[in-house]
Tab-separated table of C-alpha atoms in Angstrom:
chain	number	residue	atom	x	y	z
A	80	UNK	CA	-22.284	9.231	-44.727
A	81	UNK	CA	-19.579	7.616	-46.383
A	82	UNK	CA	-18.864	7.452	-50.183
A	83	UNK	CA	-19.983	4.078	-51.820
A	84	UNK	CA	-17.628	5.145	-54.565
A	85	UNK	CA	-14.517	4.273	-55.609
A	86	UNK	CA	-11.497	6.672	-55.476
A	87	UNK	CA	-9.633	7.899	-58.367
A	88	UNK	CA	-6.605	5.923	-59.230
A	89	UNK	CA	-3.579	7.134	-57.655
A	90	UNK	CA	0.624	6.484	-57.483
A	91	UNK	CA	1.217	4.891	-54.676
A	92	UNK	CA	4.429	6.183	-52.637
A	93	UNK	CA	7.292	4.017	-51.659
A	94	UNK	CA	5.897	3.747	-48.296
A	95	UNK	CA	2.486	1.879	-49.820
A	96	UNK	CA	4.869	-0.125	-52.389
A	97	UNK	CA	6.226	-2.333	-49.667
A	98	UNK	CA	2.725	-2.367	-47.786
A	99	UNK	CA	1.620	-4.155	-51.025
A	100	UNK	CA	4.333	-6.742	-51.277
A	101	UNK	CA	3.454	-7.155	-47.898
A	102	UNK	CA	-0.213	-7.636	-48.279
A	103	UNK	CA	0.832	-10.273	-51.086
A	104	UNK	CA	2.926	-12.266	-48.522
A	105	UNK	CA	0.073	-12.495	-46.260
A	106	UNK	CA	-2.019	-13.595	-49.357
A	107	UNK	CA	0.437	-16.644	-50.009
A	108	UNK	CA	-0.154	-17.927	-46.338
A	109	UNK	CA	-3.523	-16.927	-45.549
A	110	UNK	CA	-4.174	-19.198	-49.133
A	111	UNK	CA	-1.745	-21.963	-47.420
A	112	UNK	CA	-4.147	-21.759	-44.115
A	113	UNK	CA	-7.355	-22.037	-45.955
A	114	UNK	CA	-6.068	-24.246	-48.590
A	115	UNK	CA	-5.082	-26.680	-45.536
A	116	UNK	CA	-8.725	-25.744	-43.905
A	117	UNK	CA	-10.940	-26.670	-47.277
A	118	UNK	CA	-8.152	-29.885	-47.493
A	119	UNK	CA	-9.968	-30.845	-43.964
A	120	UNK	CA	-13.190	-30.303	-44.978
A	121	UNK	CA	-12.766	-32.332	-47.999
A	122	UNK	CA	-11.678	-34.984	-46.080
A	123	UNK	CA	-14.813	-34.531	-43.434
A	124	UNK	CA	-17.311	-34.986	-46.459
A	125	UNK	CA	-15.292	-38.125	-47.503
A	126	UNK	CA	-15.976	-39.531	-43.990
A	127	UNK	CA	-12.583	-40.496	-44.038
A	128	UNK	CA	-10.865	-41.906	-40.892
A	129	UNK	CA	-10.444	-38.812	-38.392
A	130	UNK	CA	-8.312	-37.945	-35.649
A	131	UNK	CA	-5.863	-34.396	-34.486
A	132	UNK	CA	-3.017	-35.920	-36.367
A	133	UNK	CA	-3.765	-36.480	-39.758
A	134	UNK	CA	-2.341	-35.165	-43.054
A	135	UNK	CA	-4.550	-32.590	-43.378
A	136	UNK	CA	-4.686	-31.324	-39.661
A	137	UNK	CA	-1.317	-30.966	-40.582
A	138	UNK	CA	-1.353	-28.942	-43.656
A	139	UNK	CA	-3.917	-26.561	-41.684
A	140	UNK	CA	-1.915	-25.707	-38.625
A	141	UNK	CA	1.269	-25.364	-40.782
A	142	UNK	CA	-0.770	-23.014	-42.564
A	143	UNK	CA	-1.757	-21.288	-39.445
A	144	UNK	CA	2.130	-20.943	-38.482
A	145	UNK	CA	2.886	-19.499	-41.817
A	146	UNK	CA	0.587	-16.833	-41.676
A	147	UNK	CA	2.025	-16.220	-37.458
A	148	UNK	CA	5.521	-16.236	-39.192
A	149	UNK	CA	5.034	-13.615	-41.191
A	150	UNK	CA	2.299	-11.146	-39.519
A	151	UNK	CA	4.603	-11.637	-36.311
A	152	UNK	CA	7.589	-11.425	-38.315
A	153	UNK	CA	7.190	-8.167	-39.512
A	154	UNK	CA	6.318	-7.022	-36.085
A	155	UNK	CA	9.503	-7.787	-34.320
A	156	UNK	CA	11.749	-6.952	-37.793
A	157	UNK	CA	10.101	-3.351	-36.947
A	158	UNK	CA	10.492	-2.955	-33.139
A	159	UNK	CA	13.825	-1.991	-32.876
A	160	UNK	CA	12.934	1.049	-34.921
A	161	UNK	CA	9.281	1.864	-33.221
A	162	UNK	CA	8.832	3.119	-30.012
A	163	UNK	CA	6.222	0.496	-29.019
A	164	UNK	CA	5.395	-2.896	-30.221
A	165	UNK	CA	1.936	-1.586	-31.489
A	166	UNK	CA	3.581	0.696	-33.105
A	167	UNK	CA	5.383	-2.068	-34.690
A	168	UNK	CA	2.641	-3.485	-36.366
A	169	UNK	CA	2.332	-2.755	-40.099
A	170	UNK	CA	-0.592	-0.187	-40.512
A	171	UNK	CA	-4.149	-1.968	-41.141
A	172	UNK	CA	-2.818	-5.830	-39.615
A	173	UNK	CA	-3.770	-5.188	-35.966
A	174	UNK	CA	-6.611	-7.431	-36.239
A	175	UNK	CA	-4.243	-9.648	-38.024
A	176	UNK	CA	-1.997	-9.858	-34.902
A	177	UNK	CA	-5.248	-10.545	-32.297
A	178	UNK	CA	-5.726	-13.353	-34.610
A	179	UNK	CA	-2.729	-14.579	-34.580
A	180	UNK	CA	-3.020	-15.196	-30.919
A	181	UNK	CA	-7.186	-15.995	-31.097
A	182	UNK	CA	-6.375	-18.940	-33.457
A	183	UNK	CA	-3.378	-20.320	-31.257
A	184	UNK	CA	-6.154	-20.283	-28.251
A	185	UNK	CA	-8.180	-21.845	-30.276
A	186	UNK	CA	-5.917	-24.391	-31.435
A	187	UNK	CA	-5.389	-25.739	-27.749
A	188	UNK	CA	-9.390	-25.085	-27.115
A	189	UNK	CA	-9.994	-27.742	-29.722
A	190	UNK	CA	-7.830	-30.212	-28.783
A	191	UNK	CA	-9.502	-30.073	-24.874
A	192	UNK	CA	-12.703	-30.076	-26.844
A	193	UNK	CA	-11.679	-33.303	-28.676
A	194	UNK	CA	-10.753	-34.332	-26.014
A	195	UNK	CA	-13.566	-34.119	-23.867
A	196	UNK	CA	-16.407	-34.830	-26.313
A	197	UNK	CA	-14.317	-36.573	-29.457
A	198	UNK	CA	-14.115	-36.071	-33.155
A	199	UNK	CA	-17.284	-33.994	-34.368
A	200	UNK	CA	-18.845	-35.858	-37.039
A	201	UNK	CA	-20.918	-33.820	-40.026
A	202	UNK	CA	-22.566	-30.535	-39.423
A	203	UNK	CA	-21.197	-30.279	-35.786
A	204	UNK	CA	-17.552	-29.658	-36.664
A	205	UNK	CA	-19.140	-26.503	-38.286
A	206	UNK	CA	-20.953	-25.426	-34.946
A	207	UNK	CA	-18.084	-26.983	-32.607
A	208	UNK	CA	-17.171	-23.834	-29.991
A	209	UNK	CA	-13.663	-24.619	-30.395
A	210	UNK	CA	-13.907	-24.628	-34.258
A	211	UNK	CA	-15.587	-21.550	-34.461
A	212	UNK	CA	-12.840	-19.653	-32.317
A	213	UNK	CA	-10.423	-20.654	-34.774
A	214	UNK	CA	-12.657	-19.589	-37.490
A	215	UNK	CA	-12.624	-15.965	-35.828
A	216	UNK	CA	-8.662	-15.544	-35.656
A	217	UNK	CA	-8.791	-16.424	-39.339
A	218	UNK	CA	-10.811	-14.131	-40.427
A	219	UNK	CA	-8.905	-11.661	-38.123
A	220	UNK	CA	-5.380	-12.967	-39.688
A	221	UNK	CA	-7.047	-12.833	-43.414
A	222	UNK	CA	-8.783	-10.087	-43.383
A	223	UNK	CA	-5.362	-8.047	-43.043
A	224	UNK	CA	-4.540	-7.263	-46.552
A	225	UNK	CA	-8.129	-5.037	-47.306
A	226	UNK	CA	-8.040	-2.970	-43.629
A	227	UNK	CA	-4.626	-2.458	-44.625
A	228	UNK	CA	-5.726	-1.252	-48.455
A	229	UNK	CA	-8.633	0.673	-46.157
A	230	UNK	CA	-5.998	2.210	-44.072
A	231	UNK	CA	-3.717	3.261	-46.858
A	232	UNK	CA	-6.905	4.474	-49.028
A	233	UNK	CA	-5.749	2.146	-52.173
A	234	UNK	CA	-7.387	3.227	-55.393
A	235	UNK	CA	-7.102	1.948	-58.723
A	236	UNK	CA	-8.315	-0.844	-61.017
A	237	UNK	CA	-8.647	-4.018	-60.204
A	238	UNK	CA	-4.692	-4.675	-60.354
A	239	UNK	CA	-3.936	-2.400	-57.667
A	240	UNK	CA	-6.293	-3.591	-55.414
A	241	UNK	CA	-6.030	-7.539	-56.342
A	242	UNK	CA	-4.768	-8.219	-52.594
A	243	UNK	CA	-7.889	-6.682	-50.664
A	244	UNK	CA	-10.022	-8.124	-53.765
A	245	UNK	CA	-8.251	-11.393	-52.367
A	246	UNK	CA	-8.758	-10.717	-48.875
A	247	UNK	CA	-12.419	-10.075	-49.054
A	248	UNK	CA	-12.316	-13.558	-51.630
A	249	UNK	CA	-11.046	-15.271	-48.503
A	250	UNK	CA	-13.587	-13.809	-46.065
A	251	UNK	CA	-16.459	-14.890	-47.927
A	252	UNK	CA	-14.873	-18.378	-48.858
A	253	UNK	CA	-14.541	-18.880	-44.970
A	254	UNK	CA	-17.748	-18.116	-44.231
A	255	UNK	CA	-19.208	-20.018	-47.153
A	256	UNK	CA	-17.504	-22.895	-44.777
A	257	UNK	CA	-18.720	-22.245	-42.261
A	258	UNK	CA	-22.078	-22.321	-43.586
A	259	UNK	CA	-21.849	-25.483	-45.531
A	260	UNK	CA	-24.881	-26.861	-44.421
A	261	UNK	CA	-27.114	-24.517	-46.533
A	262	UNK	CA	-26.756	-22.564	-49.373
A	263	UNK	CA	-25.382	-23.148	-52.946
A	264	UNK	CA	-22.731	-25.900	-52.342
A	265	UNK	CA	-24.644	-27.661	-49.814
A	266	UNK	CA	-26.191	-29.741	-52.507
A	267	UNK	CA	-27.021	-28.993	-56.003
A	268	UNK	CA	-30.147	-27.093	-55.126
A	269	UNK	CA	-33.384	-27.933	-57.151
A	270	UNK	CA	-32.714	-31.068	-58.665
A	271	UNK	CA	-34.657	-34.488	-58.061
A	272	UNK	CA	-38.526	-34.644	-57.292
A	273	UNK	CA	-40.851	-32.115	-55.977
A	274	UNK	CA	-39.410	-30.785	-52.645
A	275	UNK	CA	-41.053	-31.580	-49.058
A	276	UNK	CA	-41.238	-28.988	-46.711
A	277	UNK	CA	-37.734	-29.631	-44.749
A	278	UNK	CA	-36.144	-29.400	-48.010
A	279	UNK	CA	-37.409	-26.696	-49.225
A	280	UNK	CA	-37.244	-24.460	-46.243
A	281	UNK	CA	-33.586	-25.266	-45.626
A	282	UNK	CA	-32.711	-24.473	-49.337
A	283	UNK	CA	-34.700	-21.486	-48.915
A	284	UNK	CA	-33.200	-20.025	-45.616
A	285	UNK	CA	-29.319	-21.448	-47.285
A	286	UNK	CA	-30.101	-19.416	-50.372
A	287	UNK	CA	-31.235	-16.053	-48.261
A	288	UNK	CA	-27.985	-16.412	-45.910
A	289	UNK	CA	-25.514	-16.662	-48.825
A	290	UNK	CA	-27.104	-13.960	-50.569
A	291	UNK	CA	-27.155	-11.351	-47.853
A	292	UNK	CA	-23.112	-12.846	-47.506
A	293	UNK	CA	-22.724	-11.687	-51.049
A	294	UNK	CA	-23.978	-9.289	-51.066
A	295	UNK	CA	-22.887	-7.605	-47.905
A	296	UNK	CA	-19.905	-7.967	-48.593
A	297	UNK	CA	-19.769	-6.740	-51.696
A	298	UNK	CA	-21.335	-3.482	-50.158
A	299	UNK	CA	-18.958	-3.067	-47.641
A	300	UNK	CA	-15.712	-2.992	-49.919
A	301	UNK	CA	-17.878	-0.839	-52.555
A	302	UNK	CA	-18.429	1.613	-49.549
A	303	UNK	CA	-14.527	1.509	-48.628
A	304	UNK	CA	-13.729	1.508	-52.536
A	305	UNK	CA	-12.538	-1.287	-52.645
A	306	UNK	CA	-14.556	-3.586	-55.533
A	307	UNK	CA	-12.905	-2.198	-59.087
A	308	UNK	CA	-14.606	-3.620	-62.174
A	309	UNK	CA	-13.386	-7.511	-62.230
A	310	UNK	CA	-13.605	-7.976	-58.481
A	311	UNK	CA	-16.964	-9.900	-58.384
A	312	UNK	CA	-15.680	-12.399	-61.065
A	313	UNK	CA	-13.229	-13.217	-58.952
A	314	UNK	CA	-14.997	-13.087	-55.865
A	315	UNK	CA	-17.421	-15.418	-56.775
A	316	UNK	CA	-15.557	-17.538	-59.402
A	317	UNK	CA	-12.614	-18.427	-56.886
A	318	UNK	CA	-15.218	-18.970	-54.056
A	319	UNK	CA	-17.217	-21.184	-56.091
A	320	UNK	CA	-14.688	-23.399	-57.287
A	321	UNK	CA	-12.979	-23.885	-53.712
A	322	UNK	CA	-16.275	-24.445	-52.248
A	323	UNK	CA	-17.295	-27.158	-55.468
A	324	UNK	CA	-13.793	-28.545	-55.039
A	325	UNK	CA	-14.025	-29.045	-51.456
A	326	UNK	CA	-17.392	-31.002	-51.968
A	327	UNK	CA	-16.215	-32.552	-54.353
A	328	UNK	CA	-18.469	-35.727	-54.696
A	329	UNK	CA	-20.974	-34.511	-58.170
A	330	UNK	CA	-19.178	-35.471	-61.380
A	331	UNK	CA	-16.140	-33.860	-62.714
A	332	UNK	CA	-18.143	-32.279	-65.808
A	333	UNK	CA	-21.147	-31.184	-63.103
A	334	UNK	CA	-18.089	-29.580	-60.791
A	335	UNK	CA	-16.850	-27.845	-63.911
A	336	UNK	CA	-20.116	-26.622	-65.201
A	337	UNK	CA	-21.420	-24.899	-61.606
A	338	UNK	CA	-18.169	-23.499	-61.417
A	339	UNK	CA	-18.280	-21.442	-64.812
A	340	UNK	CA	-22.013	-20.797	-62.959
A	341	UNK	CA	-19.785	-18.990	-60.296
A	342	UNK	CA	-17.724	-17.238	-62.644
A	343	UNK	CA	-20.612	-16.179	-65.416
A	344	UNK	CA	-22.655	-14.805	-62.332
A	345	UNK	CA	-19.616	-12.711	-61.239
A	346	UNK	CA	-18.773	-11.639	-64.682
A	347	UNK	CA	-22.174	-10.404	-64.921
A	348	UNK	CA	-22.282	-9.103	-61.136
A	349	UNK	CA	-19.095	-6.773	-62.707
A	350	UNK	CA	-21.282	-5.724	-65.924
A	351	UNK	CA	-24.209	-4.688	-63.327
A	352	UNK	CA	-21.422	-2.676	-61.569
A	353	UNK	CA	-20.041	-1.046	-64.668
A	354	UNK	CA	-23.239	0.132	-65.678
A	355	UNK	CA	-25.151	0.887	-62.790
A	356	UNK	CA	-22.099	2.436	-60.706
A	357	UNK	CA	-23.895	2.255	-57.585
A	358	UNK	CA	-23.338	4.817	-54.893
A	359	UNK	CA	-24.832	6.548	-52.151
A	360	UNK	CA	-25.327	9.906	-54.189
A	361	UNK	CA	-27.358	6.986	-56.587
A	362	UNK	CA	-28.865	5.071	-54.019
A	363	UNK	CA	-31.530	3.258	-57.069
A	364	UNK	CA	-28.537	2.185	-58.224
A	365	UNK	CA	-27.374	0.834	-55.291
A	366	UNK	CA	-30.782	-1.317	-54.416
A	367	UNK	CA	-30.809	-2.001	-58.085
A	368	UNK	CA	-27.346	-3.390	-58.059
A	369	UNK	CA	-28.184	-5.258	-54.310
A	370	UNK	CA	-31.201	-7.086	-55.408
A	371	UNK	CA	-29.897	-7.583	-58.862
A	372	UNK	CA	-26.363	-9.659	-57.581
A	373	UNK	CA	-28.005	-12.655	-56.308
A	374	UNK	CA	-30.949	-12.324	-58.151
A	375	UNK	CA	-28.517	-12.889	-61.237
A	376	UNK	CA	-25.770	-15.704	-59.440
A	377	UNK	CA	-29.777	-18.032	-58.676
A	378	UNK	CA	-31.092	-17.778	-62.082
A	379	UNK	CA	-28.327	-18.656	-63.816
A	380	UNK	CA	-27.703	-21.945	-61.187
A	381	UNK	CA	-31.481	-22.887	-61.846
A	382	UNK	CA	-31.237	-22.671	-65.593
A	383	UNK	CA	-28.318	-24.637	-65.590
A	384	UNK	CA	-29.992	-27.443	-63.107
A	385	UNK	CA	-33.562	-27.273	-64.862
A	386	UNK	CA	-31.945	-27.362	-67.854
A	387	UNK	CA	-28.744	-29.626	-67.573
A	388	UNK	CA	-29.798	-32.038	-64.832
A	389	UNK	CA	-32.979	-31.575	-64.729
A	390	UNK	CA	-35.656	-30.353	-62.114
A	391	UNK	CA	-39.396	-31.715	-60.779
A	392	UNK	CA	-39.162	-28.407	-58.469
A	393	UNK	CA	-42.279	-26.427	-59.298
A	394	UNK	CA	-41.901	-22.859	-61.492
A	395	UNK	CA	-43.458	-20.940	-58.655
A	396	UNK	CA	-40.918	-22.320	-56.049
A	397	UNK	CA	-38.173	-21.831	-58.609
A	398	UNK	CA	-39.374	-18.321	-59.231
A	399	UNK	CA	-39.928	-17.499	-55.961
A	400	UNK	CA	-36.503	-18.836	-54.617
A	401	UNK	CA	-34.888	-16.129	-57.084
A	402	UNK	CA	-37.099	-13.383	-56.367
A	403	UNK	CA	-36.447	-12.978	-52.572
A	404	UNK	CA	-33.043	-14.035	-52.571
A	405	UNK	CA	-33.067	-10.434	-54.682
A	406	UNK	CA	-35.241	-9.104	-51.772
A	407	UNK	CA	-32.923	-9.992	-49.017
A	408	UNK	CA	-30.116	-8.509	-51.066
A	409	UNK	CA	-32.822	-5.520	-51.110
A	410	UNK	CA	-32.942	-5.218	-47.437
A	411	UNK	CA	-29.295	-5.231	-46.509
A	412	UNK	CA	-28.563	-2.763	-49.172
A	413	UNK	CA	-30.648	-0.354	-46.749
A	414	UNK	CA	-27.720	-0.773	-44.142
A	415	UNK	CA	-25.413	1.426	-46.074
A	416	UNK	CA	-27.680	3.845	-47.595
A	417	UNK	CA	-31.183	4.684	-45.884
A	418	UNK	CA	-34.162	5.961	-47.049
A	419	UNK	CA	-33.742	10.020	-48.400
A	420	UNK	CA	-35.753	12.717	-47.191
C-alpha cells in the first residue's frame, strides 16, 4: 500500500527547476480560467442579463485559451527535439493536454446546447451536459501542476510544493462550483428559524458532500505527499474566499468574517496535521485526522452563526450536523487505509 507520508525534502535537479517554473505558468492561467469561471457565476447569482457574449463569457474562454497557449505551447516548443508528440508533452500534463481539447468540445457543445434549449437559469447551468464537459477539461487542464509534482516525486515544505498545493486549491474550488447548490456557500447554513424538513435535509446532504470533498482530497495529496504543513490553510482559506466572493450577496463584514472561518479552520486543519502526522503505518491517526477536518471547519462556522448572527436551529440538529459530517470524513478515510489484521 502506498505511503500516506510525506517524503523527505530534497534538491531538486535542473531538470525539475524548469518543471516548476512551468507548473507556475500553468498556475497564472489556470487562475485566469477560473477567475473568468467564478466572474460568470457571480454574474449568474446577480441574475444579471445573460447571453454567450458577455463580458464575462469573455474573460472565461480567454482564460481557457491562455491555459491552451501555454500547455500546447510547450508541446510543440519540444517536438522538434522528441521523437513523438507524446513524447513532447512535459512529464505529468498529459491530462492537461486531453483537456485542452475536452474543454474546446465542450465549448462548441454549449453553444448547440444554448442553442437548442437557451440560457440555463439557476441550479441548471450547474447540471447543464454541456457545462459539465467543460468542467471536466478543466479539471484535466488544472490539475497539471500536482500529477506533474506526483510524477517528479516533489518533496519539501510547503514552498516547494506551493504549485500542486495550488493545483489541488483549484480542484476543490471547481468542484465547490459545481456544487453550489449545497454545502457551506450555498447559504449561510443555520441561521433564521427552526428548519423544515427540505431545509434541513439539503443542508445536511450539502454539508456531507463538501466534507467527504475535503476531505478526500486532502487524503489523496497526503497519500502522494503532497500536503506540507500550511497546505490546508490555504486550501481552504483561498477556496472559501473565492467561493464567498463569488456569492457575494451577505454583507461585506459577514463575507469577511466566514472567510477568516475558512482560513481559522485550515489553520487548525494544519495544527491537526502537525500533531497527529497521519499515515498509513498510523492509521488512528489517519481516521483521527479524517473525522477531525470537517468536524473542526462546521463547528467553528456554527459558533460563528449561533453566535454572530444568530440561530433558532435546535442544539441537537446543530450537534448532530457536526458530528456526522466527522463521520463521513470517517468513512472515506477507510478508502486509503483499510481495516488491519
Amino acid at each position: 500500500m502506498a505511503t500516506l507520508t510525506a517524503a523527505r525534502p530534497t534538491t531538486l535537479p535542473r531538470t525539475d527547476v524548469l518543471g516548476v517554473r512551468f507548473d507556475w505558468l500553468v498556475i497564472a492561467a489556470s487562475a485566469f480560467l477560473l477567475g473568468g469561471l467564478y466572474w460568470d457565476g457571480w454574474a449568474h447569482g446577480y441574475g444579471l442579463p445573460d447571453s454567450f457574449w458577455t463580458i464575462w463569457h469573455a474573460a472565461f474562454y480567454s482564460g481557457y485559451a491562455a491555459s491552451a497557449a501555454v500547455v500546447l505551447g510547450a508541446v510543440a516548443r519540444a517536438r522538434p527535439q522528441a521523437a513523438t508528440w507524446r513524447a513532447a508533452i512535459p512529464a505529468g500534463y498529459e491530462a492537461a493536454v486531453v483537456g485542452v481539447f475536452v474543454f474546446g468540445l465542450g465549448g462548441a457543445f454549449d453553444m448547440a446546447w444554448h442553442t437548442l434549449f437557451g440560457i440555463e437559469l439557476s441550479t441548471d447551468a450547474l447540471l447543464s451536459p454541456s457545462h459539465l464537459v467543460l468542467g471536466l477539461g478543466i479539471a484535466l487542464i488544472v490539475s497539471g501542476p500536482l500529477l506533474a509534482a506526483w510524477r517528479r516525486g516533489t518533496s519539501g515544505g510547503l514552498a516547494a510544493q506551493l504549485p500542486a498545493v495550488l493545483s489541488l486549491t483549484a480542484l476543490l474550488s471547481l468542484f465547490t462550483f459545481f456544487s453550489l447548490f449545497a454545502g457551506p456557500y450555498s447559504t449561510v447554513i443555520g441561521t433564521g428559524a427552526k428548519p423544515n424538513e427540505t431545509t434541513l435535509v439539503r443542508s445536511l446532504l450539502g454539508m456531507y458532500l463538501f466534507s467527504a470533498l475535503v476531505v478526500g482530497l486532502a487524503l489523496v495529496a497526503l497519500r502522494r505527499g503532497t500536503l506540507p504543513i500550511g497546505s490546508l490553510t490555504v486550501l481552504l482559506g483561498l477556496n472559501g474566499i473565492a467561493m464567498i466572493l463569488m456569492r457575494g450577496h451577505a454583507p461585506v463584514d459577514v463575507q469577511v468574517t466566514f472567510s477568516l472561518v475558512a482560513i481559522a479552520a485550515g489553520a487548525i486543519g494544519d495544527v491537526l496535521l502537525w500533531r497527529l502526522r497521519p499515515s498509513d503505518s498510523r492509521p488512528l491517526q489517519l481516521h483521527a485526522f479524517a473525522f477531525a477536518l470537517p468536524v473542526v471547519y462546521l463547528a467553528i462556522y456554527l459558533a460563528v452563526v449561533v453566535l454572530r448572527v444568530g440561530s433558532g436551529w435546535t442544539v441537537h440538529e446543530l450537534t448532530g450536523m457536526v458530528t456526522l459530517c466527522g463521520v463521513v470524513g470517517l468513512l472515506v478515510s477507510f478508502v486509503f487505509v483499510g481495516a488491519r489484521d
